[in-house]
């Protein structure tokens, strides 16, 4: 009888020491998208005008989610459009003046009409000024021509008068001619020299005046072109700034219509209603992409995190369907967070659900590679947000190790209270 008891004890010990059992780390979680959630938010402070979706609604790419009041954005865009039209017409007119061609606007708006009138006035002013210079220059050229002709004529007459005086002086010396005739010839010579001097001075003054007038004409023409180029530079810079502002205003005007960028499900919405004022960058609507691959995000308790490794197999049980009746899914651990999370952090970053009693945990992402579901209701599909329970197979151990792991701490750490 004794040997039977001994045999049973030995056999039981061998079984406990040799029979392996799985080490499983269990964590709660939910199905999530591999792509990040899309947050729809206003670009600037605005009033909510209309809301067209609700939480849980499926939306398609381009669907209108909500509208903001466009009053301010429309006013800014309209003002900038008028400014761009005015500056564009002015730049076109200045380009026409610079190149010397006629100004023909591309549009027939009010800004173009103003520039047409201004172009006509400026061209009239330019032509009048240039015509004035032309007349003055022509007059000075004629004056210079007459003066040069007088210089030539008086020079010839002065030469003749000098010769005549010389002859009269010679006749007087020979007592053939009278002193009076010599004095008359001398007076004529002096008069011709004086006239020659006056004509030469007149020609020199006319030449100087002509050069000065031509310089003034050239200076006016250069100043006119310089002024046009300066105005063109300033207006072109202002036009570029206005166009940039218009692009921004047009973008703001487009963004008063908040649309879905891809197929998605409305995850949650801010607590606002029509007429509410939303601040710039305030979270309004959160969308979860529907066409992105899905995976599981689960919490791993901090005390179990040391057993979980990348690549370990995971059994995923959907809380909606009892796994005994409907089956389960399988996958593997893809990532493990590098740091732990606490309750306060989770409230800020968004909870994955379940295990509210945990104070410290790690997040793990599980890639699903095999779905073994059966008998589920028609039309069932896995969606983001579905709660799950993940069992991570962390290895194997024997029953004896399991018992010792539970009994030894009690014996070693018991009865130590002060």
CSV table of C-alpha atoms in Angstrom, one decimal:
chain,number,residue,atom,x,y,z
A,1,UNK,CA,0.0,0.0,0.0
A,2,UNK,CA,2.9,2.3,0.9
A,3,UNK,CA,4.5,1.8,-2.4
A,4,UNK,CA,1.3,2.8,-4.2
A,5,UNK,CA,1.2,6.0,-2.3
A,6,UNK,CA,4.9,6.7,-3.0
A,7,UNK,CA,4.3,5.9,-6.7
A,8,UNK,CA,1.4,8.3,-6.9
A,9,UNK,CA,3.4,11.0,-5.2
A,10,UNK,CA,6.4,10.5,-7.5
A,11,UNK,CA,4.1,10.3,-10.6
A,12,UNK,CA,2.3,13.5,-9.6
A,13,UNK,CA,5.6,15.3,-9.0
A,14,UNK,CA,6.9,14.1,-12.4
A,15,UNK,CA,3.7,15.3,-14.1
A,16,UNK,CA,3.9,18.7,-12.3
A,17,UNK,CA,7.5,19.0,-13.3
A,18,UNK,CA,7.2,17.9,-16.9
A,19,UNK,CA,3.7,19.0,-18.1
A,20,UNK,CA,4.0,22.3,-19.9
A,21,UNK,CA,1.3,25.0,-19.8
A,22,UNK,CA,1.1,28.3,-21.8
A,23,UNK,CA,2.1,31.6,-20.2
A,24,UNK,CA,-0.5,34.1,-21.4
A,25,UNK,CA,-0.5,37.9,-20.9
A,26,UNK,CA,-4.0,39.3,-21.2
A,27,UNK,CA,-4.9,42.8,-22.1
A,28,UNK,CA,-7.9,44.8,-23.1
A,29,UNK,CA,-8.0,47.0,-26.2
A,30,UNK,CA,-9.8,47.9,-29.3
A,31,UNK,CA,-9.6,47.7,-33.1
A,32,UNK,CA,-7.8,50.7,-34.5
A,33,UNK,CA,-6.8,51.9,-38.0
A,34,UNK,CA,-3.1,51.7,-39.1
A,35,UNK,CA,-3.5,55.3,-40.3
A,36,UNK,CA,-3.9,58.1,-37.8
A,37,UNK,CA,-7.2,59.7,-37.2
A,38,UNK,CA,-8.0,62.8,-39.2
A,39,UNK,CA,-8.9,65.9,-37.1
A,40,UNK,CA,-11.1,68.5,-38.8
A,41,UNK,CA,-10.6,71.9,-37.4
A,42,UNK,CA,-11.2,75.6,-38.4
A,43,UNK,CA,-8.2,77.5,-39.8
A,44,UNK,CA,-9.2,80.6,-37.9
A,45,UNK,CA,-11.9,81.8,-35.4
A,46,UNK,CA,-15.3,81.3,-37.0
A,47,UNK,CA,-19.0,80.8,-36.3
A,48,UNK,CA,-20.5,77.4,-37.0
A,49,UNK,CA,-23.2,77.8,-39.6
A,50,UNK,CA,-24.3,74.2,-40.3
A,51,UNK,CA,-23.4,70.7,-39.2
A,52,UNK,CA,-24.3,67.8,-41.5
A,53,UNK,CA,-22.9,64.7,-39.8
A,54,UNK,CA,-23.1,62.9,-36.5
A,55,UNK,CA,-21.0,60.5,-34.5
A,56,UNK,CA,-20.8,57.0,-36.1
A,57,UNK,CA,-21.8,58.2,-39.5
A,58,UNK,CA,-19.9,56.9,-42.5
A,59,UNK,CA,-18.7,59.6,-44.9
A,60,UNK,CA,-17.2,59.5,-48.3
A,61,UNK,CA,-14.3,61.5,-49.7
A,62,UNK,CA,-15.5,65.0,-50.5
A,63,UNK,CA,-18.7,64.8,-48.4
A,64,UNK,CA,-19.6,68.1,-46.7
A,65,UNK,CA,-19.2,67.7,-42.9
A,66,UNK,CA,-19.9,71.2,-41.7
A,67,UNK,CA,-20.0,74.8,-42.8
A,68,UNK,CA,-18.6,77.9,-41.1
A,69,UNK,CA,-19.8,81.4,-41.5
A,70,UNK,CA,-18.1,82.8,-44.7
A,71,UNK,CA,-18.8,86.5,-44.0
A,72,UNK,CA,-15.4,87.5,-42.9
A,73,UNK,CA,-13.5,85.3,-45.3
A,74,UNK,CA,-15.7,86.5,-48.3
A,75,UNK,CA,-15.1,90.1,-47.3
A,76,UNK,CA,-11.4,89.7,-47.2
A,77,UNK,CA,-11.3,87.8,-50.5
A,78,UNK,CA,-13.5,90.4,-52.2
A,79,UNK,CA,-11.4,93.3,-51.0
A,80,UNK,CA,-8.2,91.5,-52.2
A,81,UNK,CA,-9.8,90.6,-55.6
A,82,UNK,CA,-10.5,94.3,-56.1
A,83,UNK,CA,-7.0,95.2,-55.1
A,84,UNK,CA,-5.5,92.7,-57.4
A,85,UNK,CA,-7.6,93.9,-60.4
A,86,UNK,CA,-6.6,97.5,-59.7
A,87,UNK,CA,-2.9,96.7,-59.3
A,88,UNK,CA,-2.9,94.4,-62.4
A,89,UNK,CA,-4.4,97.1,-64.6
A,90,UNK,CA,-1.9,99.6,-63.3
A,91,UNK,CA,1.0,97.3,-63.9
A,92,UNK,CA,-0.2,96.6,-67.4
A,93,UNK,CA,-0.5,100.3,-68.1
A,94,UNK,CA,3.1,100.9,-66.8
A,95,UNK,CA,4.4,98.1,-68.9
A,96,UNK,CA,2.8,99.7,-71.9
A,97,UNK,CA,4.4,103.0,-71.1
A,98,UNK,CA,7.8,101.4,-70.6
A,99,UNK,CA,7.8,99.6,-73.9
A,100,UNK,CA,6.3,102.5,-75.8
A,101,UNK,CA,3.2,100.6,-77.0
A,102,UNK,CA,-0.4,101.5,-76.7
A,103,UNK,CA,-2.3,100.4,-73.6
A,104,UNK,CA,-5.0,97.8,-74.4
A,105,UNK,CA,-6.5,96.3,-71.2
A,106,UNK,CA,-7.4,92.6,-71.2
A,107,UNK,CA,-10.6,93.3,-69.2
A,108,UNK,CA,-13.3,96.0,-69.3
A,109,UNK,CA,-13.8,96.5,-65.6
A,110,UNK,CA,-13.7,99.8,-63.6
A,111,UNK,CA,-10.0,99.5,-62.8
A,112,UNK,CA,-9.1,99.2,-66.5
A,113,UNK,CA,-11.3,102.2,-67.4
A,114,UNK,CA,-9.4,104.3,-64.8
A,115,UNK,CA,-6.1,103.2,-66.2
A,116,UNK,CA,-7.2,104.0,-69.8
A,117,UNK,CA,-8.1,107.5,-68.7
A,118,UNK,CA,-4.8,107.9,-66.8
A,119,UNK,CA,-2.8,106.5,-69.7
A,120,UNK,CA,-4.4,109.1,-72.1
A,121,UNK,CA,-3.6,112.0,-69.7
A,122,UNK,CA,0.0,110.9,-69.2
A,123,UNK,CA,0.6,110.5,-72.9
A,124,UNK,CA,-0.9,113.9,-73.6
A,125,UNK,CA,1.4,115.4,-70.9
A,126,UNK,CA,4.4,113.6,-72.3
A,127,UNK,CA,3.7,114.7,-75.9
A,128,UNK,CA,3.0,118.3,-74.8
A,129,UNK,CA,6.3,118.5,-72.9
A,130,UNK,CA,8.3,116.9,-75.8
A,131,UNK,CA,6.6,119.2,-78.3
A,132,UNK,CA,7.5,122.2,-76.1
A,133,UNK,CA,11.2,121.0,-76.1
A,134,UNK,CA,11.1,120.5,-79.8
A,135,UNK,CA,9.8,124.0,-80.5
A,136,UNK,CA,12.4,125.5,-78.2
A,137,UNK,CA,15.2,123.5,-79.7
A,138,UNK,CA,14.1,124.4,-83.2
A,139,UNK,CA,14.0,128.1,-82.3
A,140,UNK,CA,17.5,127.9,-80.8
A,141,UNK,CA,18.8,126.0,-83.9
A,142,UNK,CA,17.4,128.7,-86.2
A,143,UNK,CA,19.0,131.4,-84.0
A,144,UNK,CA,22.3,129.6,-84.0
A,145,UNK,CA,22.1,129.3,-87.8
A,146,UNK,CA,21.4,133.0,-88.2
A,147,UNK,CA,24.2,133.9,-85.8
A,148,UNK,CA,26.7,131.7,-87.6
A,149,UNK,CA,25.6,133.3,-90.9
A,150,UNK,CA,26.1,136.8,-89.4
A,151,UNK,CA,29.5,135.8,-88.1
A,152,UNK,CA,30.6,134.7,-91.6
A,153,UNK,CA,29.2,137.8,-93.2
A,154,UNK,CA,30.7,140.3,-90.7
A,155,UNK,CA,34.0,138.4,-90.8
A,156,UNK,CA,34.2,139.0,-94.6
A,157,UNK,CA,33.1,142.6,-94.3
A,158,UNK,CA,35.6,143.2,-91.5
A,159,UNK,CA,38.4,141.9,-93.8
A,160,UNK,CA,37.3,144.2,-96.6
A,161,UNK,CA,37.1,147.1,-94.2
A,162,UNK,CA,40.7,146.4,-93.0
A,163,UNK,CA,42.0,146.3,-96.6
A,164,UNK,CA,40.1,149.5,-97.4
A,165,UNK,CA,41.5,151.3,-94.4
A,166,UNK,CA,45.0,150.2,-95.3
A,167,UNK,CA,44.6,151.6,-98.8
A,168,UNK,CA,43.2,154.9,-97.5
A,169,UNK,CA,46.1,155.1,-95.1
A,170,UNK,CA,48.6,154.6,-97.9
A,171,UNK,CA,46.9,157.2,-100.1
A,172,UNK,CA,47.0,159.7,-97.2
A,173,UNK,CA,50.7,159.0,-96.8
A,174,UNK,CA,51.3,159.7,-100.4
A,175,UNK,CA,49.2,162.9,-100.0
A,176,UNK,CA,46.8,161.6,-102.7
A,177,UNK,CA,43.9,160.9,-100.3
A,178,UNK,CA,42.5,162.9,-97.5
A,179,UNK,CA,42.6,162.2,-93.8
A,180,UNK,CA,38.8,162.2,-93.7
A,181,UNK,CA,38.6,159.3,-96.1
A,182,UNK,CA,41.1,157.4,-93.9
A,183,UNK,CA,39.0,158.1,-90.8
A,184,UNK,CA,35.8,157.0,-92.5
A,185,UNK,CA,37.5,153.7,-93.6
A,186,UNK,CA,38.8,153.2,-90.0
A,187,UNK,CA,35.3,153.8,-88.6
A,188,UNK,CA,33.8,151.3,-91.0
A,189,UNK,CA,36.5,148.7,-89.9
A,190,UNK,CA,35.8,149.3,-86.2
A,191,UNK,CA,32.0,149.0,-86.8
A,192,UNK,CA,32.4,145.7,-88.7
A,193,UNK,CA,34.7,144.2,-86.0
A,194,UNK,CA,32.1,145.2,-83.3
A,195,UNK,CA,29.3,143.6,-85.4
A,196,UNK,CA,31.5,140.5,-85.8
A,197,UNK,CA,32.1,140.3,-82.0
A,198,UNK,CA,28.4,140.7,-81.3
A,199,UNK,CA,27.5,138.0,-83.9
A,200,UNK,CA,30.1,135.7,-82.5
A,201,UNK,CA,28.8,136.2,-78.9
A,202,UNK,CA,25.2,135.6,-80.1
A,203,UNK,CA,26.3,132.3,-81.9
A,204,UNK,CA,28.1,131.1,-78.8
A,205,UNK,CA,25.1,131.9,-76.5
A,206,UNK,CA,22.7,130.2,-79.0
A,207,UNK,CA,25.0,127.1,-79.0
A,208,UNK,CA,25.1,127.0,-75.2
A,209,UNK,CA,21.3,127.5,-75.0
A,210,UNK,CA,20.7,124.8,-77.6
A,211,UNK,CA,22.9,122.3,-75.7
A,212,UNK,CA,21.2,123.1,-72.4
A,213,UNK,CA,17.8,122.7,-73.9
A,214,UNK,CA,18.7,119.4,-75.5
A,215,UNK,CA,20.1,118.3,-72.1
A,216,UNK,CA,16.9,119.3,-70.4
A,217,UNK,CA,14.9,117.4,-72.9
A,218,UNK,CA,17.1,114.3,-72.4
A,219,UNK,CA,16.9,114.7,-68.7
A,220,UNK,CA,13.1,115.0,-68.8
A,221,UNK,CA,12.8,111.9,-71.0
A,222,UNK,CA,15.2,109.9,-68.7
A,223,UNK,CA,13.4,111.1,-65.6
A,224,UNK,CA,10.0,110.1,-67.1
A,225,UNK,CA,11.3,106.6,-67.8
A,226,UNK,CA,12.9,106.3,-64.4
A,227,UNK,CA,9.7,107.3,-62.7
A,228,UNK,CA,7.7,104.8,-64.7
A,229,UNK,CA,10.2,102.0,-63.8
A,230,UNK,CA,10.1,102.9,-60.1
A,231,UNK,CA,6.4,102.9,-60.1
A,232,UNK,CA,6.4,99.6,-62.0
A,233,UNK,CA,8.7,98.1,-59.4
A,234,UNK,CA,6.6,99.3,-56.5
A,235,UNK,CA,3.3,98.2,-58.1
A,236,UNK,CA,4.6,94.8,-59.2
A,237,UNK,CA,5.8,94.1,-55.6
A,238,UNK,CA,2.4,95.3,-54.3
A,239,UNK,CA,0.6,93.1,-56.9
A,240,UNK,CA,2.6,90.0,-55.8
A,241,UNK,CA,1.8,90.7,-52.2
A,242,UNK,CA,-1.9,91.2,-53.0
A,243,UNK,CA,-1.9,87.9,-55.1
A,244,UNK,CA,-0.4,86.0,-52.2
A,245,UNK,CA,-2.9,87.5,-49.8
A,246,UNK,CA,-5.7,86.6,-52.2
A,247,UNK,CA,-4.5,83.0,-52.4
A,248,UNK,CA,-4.6,82.8,-48.6
A,249,UNK,CA,-8.0,84.5,-48.5
A,250,UNK,CA,-9.3,82.1,-51.2
A,251,UNK,CA,-8.0,79.2,-49.2
A,252,UNK,CA,-9.7,80.5,-46.1
A,253,UNK,CA,-12.9,80.9,-48.1
A,254,UNK,CA,-12.7,77.3,-49.3
A,255,UNK,CA,-12.0,76.1,-45.8
A,256,UNK,CA,-15.3,77.4,-44.5
A,257,UNK,CA,-16.7,74.2,-46.1
A,258,UNK,CA,-15.2,71.4,-44.0
A,259,UNK,CA,-15.1,68.3,-46.2
A,260,UNK,CA,-13.8,64.7,-45.7
A,261,UNK,CA,-10.4,64.1,-47.3
A,262,UNK,CA,-11.1,60.3,-47.6
A,263,UNK,CA,-13.7,57.7,-46.8
A,264,UNK,CA,-14.0,57.6,-43.0
A,265,UNK,CA,-16.2,57.1,-40.0
A,266,UNK,CA,-17.1,60.1,-37.7
A,267,UNK,CA,-15.4,59.1,-34.4
A,268,UNK,CA,-16.4,62.0,-32.2
A,269,UNK,CA,-17.4,65.6,-32.5
A,270,UNK,CA,-16.8,68.7,-30.3
A,271,UNK,CA,-19.6,69.8,-28.1
A,272,UNK,CA,-20.7,72.7,-30.3
A,273,UNK,CA,-23.9,73.6,-32.1
A,274,UNK,CA,-25.0,75.9,-34.9
A,275,UNK,CA,-24.1,79.4,-33.9
A,276,UNK,CA,-21.2,78.4,-31.7
A,277,UNK,CA,-17.9,80.2,-32.0
A,278,UNK,CA,-14.9,78.0,-32.6
A,279,UNK,CA,-11.3,79.1,-32.1
A,280,UNK,CA,-8.5,78.7,-34.6
A,281,UNK,CA,-7.1,75.1,-34.5
A,282,UNK,CA,-9.9,73.9,-32.1
A,283,UNK,CA,-10.7,70.2,-32.6
A,284,UNK,CA,-14.1,69.9,-34.3
A,285,UNK,CA,-14.6,66.5,-35.9
A,286,UNK,CA,-12.5,63.4,-35.6
A,287,UNK,CA,-12.6,60.9,-38.5
A,288,UNK,CA,-11.3,57.4,-38.6
A,289,UNK,CA,-10.3,56.2,-42.2
A,290,UNK,CA,-12.3,53.2,-43.3
A,291,UNK,CA,-10.2,51.9,-46.2
A,292,UNK,CA,-7.0,51.7,-44.1
A,293,UNK,CA,-5.8,48.3,-42.8
A,294,UNK,CA,-6.9,47.5,-39.3
A,295,UNK,CA,-5.0,46.2,-36.3
A,296,UNK,CA,-5.4,45.9,-32.6
A,297,UNK,CA,-4.1,48.2,-29.9
A,298,UNK,CA,-4.0,46.6,-26.4
A,299,UNK,CA,-2.8,47.5,-23.0
A,300,UNK,CA,-0.1,45.4,-21.3
A,301,UNK,CA,0.1,45.7,-17.5
A,302,UNK,CA,3.4,47.0,-16.4
A,303,UNK,CA,4.1,43.9,-14.2
A,304,UNK,CA,3.6,41.7,-17.3
A,305,UNK,CA,5.4,43.8,-19.9
A,306,UNK,CA,8.7,42.0,-19.4
A,307,UNK,CA,7.2,38.8,-20.8
A,308,UNK,CA,5.9,40.4,-24.0
A,309,UNK,CA,8.2,40.4,-27.0
A,310,UNK,CA,7.9,41.4,-30.7
A,311,UNK,CA,6.6,38.7,-32.9
A,312,UNK,CA,4.8,36.7,-30.2
A,313,UNK,CA,1.5,35.1,-31.3
A,314,UNK,CA,-1.7,36.7,-30.0
A,315,UNK,CA,-5.2,35.4,-29.8
A,316,UNK,CA,-7.8,38.2,-30.3
A,317,UNK,CA,-11.3,37.8,-28.8
A,318,UNK,CA,-14.0,40.2,-29.8
A,319,UNK,CA,-16.1,41.3,-26.8
A,320,UNK,CA,-19.1,41.6,-29.0
A,321,UNK,CA,-19.1,37.9,-29.9
A,322,UNK,CA,-18.3,35.2,-27.4
A,323,UNK,CA,-15.3,33.4,-28.8
A,324,UNK,CA,-16.6,29.9,-27.9
A,325,UNK,CA,-19.6,30.5,-30.1
A,326,UNK,CA,-18.3,32.7,-32.9
A,327,UNK,CA,-14.6,32.1,-33.0
A,328,UNK,CA,-11.7,34.5,-32.8
A,329,UNK,CA,-8.8,36.1,-34.7
A,330,UNK,CA,-5.0,35.5,-34.5
A,331,UNK,CA,-2.1,37.8,-35.0
A,332,UNK,CA,1.4,38.8,-33.7
A,333,UNK,CA,2.9,41.6,-31.7
A,334,UNK,CA,4.1,44.3,-34.1
A,335,UNK,CA,5.2,47.1,-31.8
A,336,UNK,CA,5.5,47.8,-28.1
A,337,UNK,CA,5.6,51.3,-26.7
A,338,UNK,CA,9.0,52.5,-25.5
A,339,UNK,CA,7.5,54.1,-22.4
A,340,UNK,CA,4.7,53.4,-20.1
A,341,UNK,CA,1.4,55.3,-19.7
A,342,UNK,CA,-0.6,56.4,-16.7
A,343,UNK,CA,-4.2,57.3,-16.3
A,344,UNK,CA,-3.5,61.1,-16.5
A,345,UNK,CA,-1.6,60.6,-19.8
A,346,UNK,CA,-4.3,58.4,-21.2
A,347,UNK,CA,-7.0,61.0,-20.6
A,348,UNK,CA,-4.9,63.4,-22.6
A,349,UNK,CA,-4.0,61.0,-25.5
A,350,UNK,CA,-7.2,59.0,-25.7
A,351,UNK,CA,-8.0,55.7,-24.1
A,352,UNK,CA,-8.1,52.4,-25.9
A,353,UNK,CA,-10.7,51.1,-23.5
A,354,UNK,CA,-10.9,48.7,-20.6
A,355,UNK,CA,-8.7,48.0,-17.6
A,356,UNK,CA,-9.7,51.2,-15.9
A,357,UNK,CA,-8.1,49.9,-12.7
A,358,UNK,CA,-4.6,49.8,-14.2
A,359,UNK,CA,-2.5,52.7,-13.2
A,360,UNK,CA,0.6,52.0,-15.3
A,361,UNK,CA,0.7,50.0,-18.6
A,362,UNK,CA,2.4,49.7,-22.0
A,363,UNK,CA,0.7,49.9,-25.4
A,364,UNK,CA,1.2,47.1,-27.9
A,365,UNK,CA,0.0,47.0,-31.5
A,366,UNK,CA,-1.1,43.6,-32.9
A,367,UNK,CA,-1.2,42.8,-36.6
A,368,UNK,CA,-4.1,40.4,-37.4
A,369,UNK,CA,-3.1,37.8,-40.0
A,370,UNK,CA,-5.9,35.2,-39.5
A,371,UNK,CA,-9.6,35.7,-38.7
A,372,UNK,CA,-11.4,32.5,-37.6
A,373,UNK,CA,-14.9,33.9,-37.2
A,374,UNK,CA,-18.0,31.8,-38.0
A,375,UNK,CA,-21.7,32.2,-37.6
A,376,UNK,CA,-21.5,35.9,-37.2
A,377,UNK,CA,-24.5,38.0,-38.3
A,378,UNK,CA,-24.7,39.0,-42.0
A,379,UNK,CA,-22.9,42.1,-43.0
A,380,UNK,CA,-20.4,41.9,-40.1
A,381,UNK,CA,-17.1,43.6,-40.7
A,382,UNK,CA,-14.4,44.6,-38.3
A,383,UNK,CA,-14.5,48.3,-37.6
A,384,UNK,CA,-12.2,50.7,-35.7
A,385,UNK,CA,-13.3,51.1,-32.1
A,386,UNK,CA,-14.5,47.5,-31.5
A,387,UNK,CA,-13.5,46.3,-28.0
A,388,UNK,CA,-11.4,43.2,-27.8
A,389,UNK,CA,-9.4,41.1,-25.4
A,390,UNK,CA,-5.9,40.1,-26.5
A,391,UNK,CA,-4.1,37.0,-25.1
A,392,UNK,CA,-0.4,37.2,-25.8
A,393,UNK,CA,1.4,33.8,-25.7
A,394,UNK,CA,4.5,34.8,-23.7
A,395,UNK,CA,6.0,31.3,-23.5
A,396,UNK,CA,5.6,28.0,-21.6
A,397,UNK,CA,6.3,26.8,-18.0
A,398,UNK,CA,5.5,23.7,-16.0
A,399,UNK,CA,2.8,23.3,-13.4
A,400,UNK,CA,5.4,22.9,-10.7
A,401,UNK,CA,7.0,26.3,-11.6
A,402,UNK,CA,3.6,27.9,-11.6
A,403,UNK,CA,2.8,26.5,-8.1
A,404,UNK,CA,6.2,27.5,-6.7
A,405,UNK,CA,5.7,31.0,-8.2
A,406,UNK,CA,2.5,31.4,-6.1
A,407,UNK,CA,3.6,29.6,-2.9
A,408,UNK,CA,7.2,30.8,-2.4
A,409,UNK,CA,6.4,34.5,-2.3
A,410,UNK,CA,3.9,33.8,0.5
A,411,UNK,CA,6.5,31.9,2.5
A,412,UNK,CA,9.4,34.3,1.9
A,413,UNK,CA,7.5,37.6,2.3
A,414,UNK,CA,4.8,36.6,4.9
A,415,UNK,CA,4.6,37.7,8.5
A,416,UNK,CA,6.9,40.7,8.0
A,417,UNK,CA,4.5,43.4,8.9
A,418,UNK,CA,5.7,45.8,11.6
